[in-house]
PDB file of C-alpha atoms in Angstrom:
ATOM      1  CA  MET A   7     185.406 130.128 207.849  1.00  0.00           C
ATOM      2  CA  VAL A   8     183.661 132.179 205.166  1.00  0.00           C
ATOM      3  CA  SER A   9     181.898 130.397 202.347  1.00  0.00           C
ATOM      4  CA  GLY A  10     181.427 131.764 198.859  1.00  0.00           C
ATOM      5  CA  CYS A  11     183.677 132.994 196.152  1.00  0.00           C
ATOM      6  CA  SER A  12     186.878 134.765 196.940  1.00  0.00           C
ATOM      7  CA  ALA A  13     187.631 138.091 195.328  1.00  0.00           C
ATOM      8  CA  THR A  14     190.056 136.375 192.958  1.00  0.00           C
ATOM      9  CA  GLU A  15     187.439 133.840 191.858  1.00  0.00           C
ATOM     10  CA  ARG A  16     184.918 136.617 191.249  1.00  0.00           C
ATOM     11  CA  LEU A  17     187.461 138.578 189.211  1.00  0.00           C
ATOM     12  CA  ASN A  18     188.330 135.474 187.179  1.00  0.00           C
ATOM     13  CA  LYS A  19     184.646 134.787 186.445  1.00  0.00           C
ATOM     14  CA  ALA A  20     184.069 138.411 185.482  1.00  0.00           C
ATOM     15  CA  ALA A  21     187.118 138.389 183.187  1.00  0.00           C
ATOM     16  CA  ALA A  22     185.967 135.158 181.515  1.00  0.00           C
ATOM     17  CA  THR A  23     182.478 136.555 180.977  1.00  0.00           C
ATOM     18  CA  LYS A  24     183.886 139.800 179.582  1.00  0.00           C
ATOM     19  CA  GLY A  25     186.181 137.846 177.240  1.00  0.00           C
ATOM     20  CA  GLN A  26     183.333 135.714 175.940  1.00  0.00           C
ATOM     21  CA  ALA A  27     181.207 138.800 175.301  1.00  0.00           C
ATOM     22  CA  ALA A  28     184.061 140.555 173.495  1.00  0.00           C
ATOM     23  CA  ALA A  29     184.768 137.500 171.349  1.00  0.00           C
ATOM     24  CA  GLY A  30     181.229 137.587 169.990  1.00  0.00           C
ATOM     25  CA  ILE A  31     179.949 134.820 167.800  1.00  0.00           C
ATOM     26  CA  THR A  32     181.095 133.364 164.539  1.00  0.00           C
ATOM     27  CA  LEU A  33     178.417 133.862 161.913  1.00  0.00           C
ATOM     28  CA  PRO A  34     177.958 131.388 159.085  1.00  0.00           C
ATOM     29  CA  PRO A  35     179.198 132.564 155.696  1.00  0.00           C
ATOM     30  CA  LEU A  36     176.774 134.270 153.354  1.00  0.00           C
ATOM     31  CA  PRO A  37     175.881 131.868 150.531  1.00  0.00           C
ATOM     32  CA  ASP A  38     177.648 132.854 147.292  1.00  0.00           C
ATOM     33  CA  ASP A  39     174.323 132.987 145.458  1.00  0.00           C
ATOM     34  CA  LEU A  40     173.193 135.848 147.679  1.00  0.00           C
ATOM     35  CA  ARG A  41     176.180 137.987 146.645  1.00  0.00           C
ATOM     36  CA  ARG A  42     175.525 137.621 142.927  1.00  0.00           C
ATOM     37  CA  GLN A  43     174.183 140.526 140.882  1.00  0.00           C
ATOM     38  CA  GLU A  44     171.598 139.834 138.198  1.00  0.00           C
ATOM     39  CA  ALA A  45     172.590 141.046 134.735  1.00  0.00           C
ATOM     40  CA  HIS A  46     170.176 142.754 132.395  1.00  0.00           C
ATOM     41  CA  ALA A  47     168.806 140.699 129.535  1.00  0.00           C
ATOM     42  CA  PRO A  48     171.023 140.894 126.455  1.00  0.00           C
ATOM     43  CA  VAL A  49     169.725 142.982 123.577  1.00  0.00           C
ATOM     44  CA  ALA A  50     170.291 141.822 120.009  1.00  0.00           C
ATOM     45  CA  GLU A  51     169.785 144.294 117.212  1.00  0.00           C
ATOM     46  CA  GLY A  52     166.538 143.682 115.357  1.00  0.00           C
ATOM     47  CA  GLU A  53     165.075 141.498 118.105  1.00  0.00           C
ATOM     48  CA  PRO A  54     161.428 142.132 119.011  1.00  0.00           C
ATOM     49  CA  VAL A  55     161.088 144.327 122.091  1.00  0.00           C
ATOM     50  CA  ILE A  56     158.593 141.903 123.638  1.00  0.00           C
ATOM     51  CA  ALA A  57     161.249 139.150 123.681  1.00  0.00           C
ATOM     52  CA  ILE A  58     163.724 141.472 125.422  1.00  0.00           C
ATOM     53  CA  LEU A  59     161.057 142.502 127.917  1.00  0.00           C
ATOM     54  CA  ALA A  60     160.216 138.859 128.656  1.00  0.00           C
ATOM     55  CA  ARG A  61     163.878 138.063 129.411  1.00  0.00           C
ATOM     56  CA  GLU A  62     164.227 141.194 131.523  1.00  0.00           C
ATOM     57  CA  ARG A  63     161.202 140.151 133.574  1.00  0.00           C
ATOM     58  CA  GLN A  64     162.742 136.698 134.094  1.00  0.00           C
ATOM     59  CA  ALA A  65     165.916 138.386 135.340  1.00  0.00           C
ATOM     60  CA  LEU A  66     163.839 140.485 137.736  1.00  0.00           C
ATOM     61  CA  ASP A  67     162.071 137.359 138.994  1.00  0.00           C
ATOM     62  CA  ARG A  68     165.470 135.751 139.717  1.00  0.00           C
ATOM     63  CA  ALA A  69     166.674 138.879 141.516  1.00  0.00           C
ATOM     64  CA  ASN A  70     163.501 139.056 143.617  1.00  0.00           C
ATOM     65  CA  ALA A  71     163.805 135.372 144.529  1.00  0.00           C
ATOM     66  CA  ARG A  72     167.430 135.925 145.584  1.00  0.00           C
ATOM     67  CA  GLN A  73     166.359 138.888 147.709  1.00  0.00           C
ATOM     68  CA  GLY A  74     163.792 136.638 149.386  1.00  0.00           C
ATOM     69  CA  ARG A  75     166.510 134.081 150.174  1.00  0.00           C
ATOM     70  CA  THR A  76     168.700 136.860 151.569  1.00  0.00           C
ATOM     71  CA  ILE A  77     165.901 138.017 153.851  1.00  0.00           C
ATOM     72  CA  GLN A  78     165.309 134.449 155.015  1.00  0.00           C
ATOM     73  CA  PHE A  79     169.040 134.005 155.693  1.00  0.00           C
ATOM     74  CA  TYR A  80     169.129 137.214 157.746  1.00  0.00           C
ATOM     75  CA  ASP A  81     165.946 136.380 159.650  1.00  0.00           C
ATOM     76  CA  ASP A  82     167.385 132.977 160.524  1.00  0.00           C
ATOM     77  CA  LEU A  83     170.563 134.613 161.862  1.00  0.00           C
ATOM     78  CA  ALA A  84     168.571 137.144 163.847  1.00  0.00           C
ATOM     79  CA  ASN A  85     166.453 134.383 165.385  1.00  0.00           C
ATOM     80  CA  ARG A  86     169.484 132.312 166.360  1.00  0.00           C
ATOM     81  CA  TYR A  87     171.961 134.987 167.398  1.00  0.00           C
ATOM     82  CA  GLY A  88     170.136 138.287 167.660  1.00  0.00           C
ATOM     83  CA  THR A  89     169.094 140.151 170.716  1.00  0.00           C
ATOM     84  CA  PRO A  90     165.542 141.296 171.324  1.00  0.00           C
ATOM     85  CA  ARG A  91     164.883 144.934 170.465  1.00  0.00           C
TER      86      ARG A  91
END
């Protein structure tokens, strides 16, 4: 009597492995905050330019912080699901 897997068992294992690889993984959804675009600071006629600039810089700070969160989100995904390069 021969021990080991039969040809049918080997084919079934190969098909299951191929199916799992083709199915891939389900990634978590991207947080809504990371999809948001930052608007420019509103400009009111007669307002001092320095006030507009200050608000524009605050908007840029928010956008940069969101970019940092996006990078962290991606890095976390790559560490959990990525393949070495």
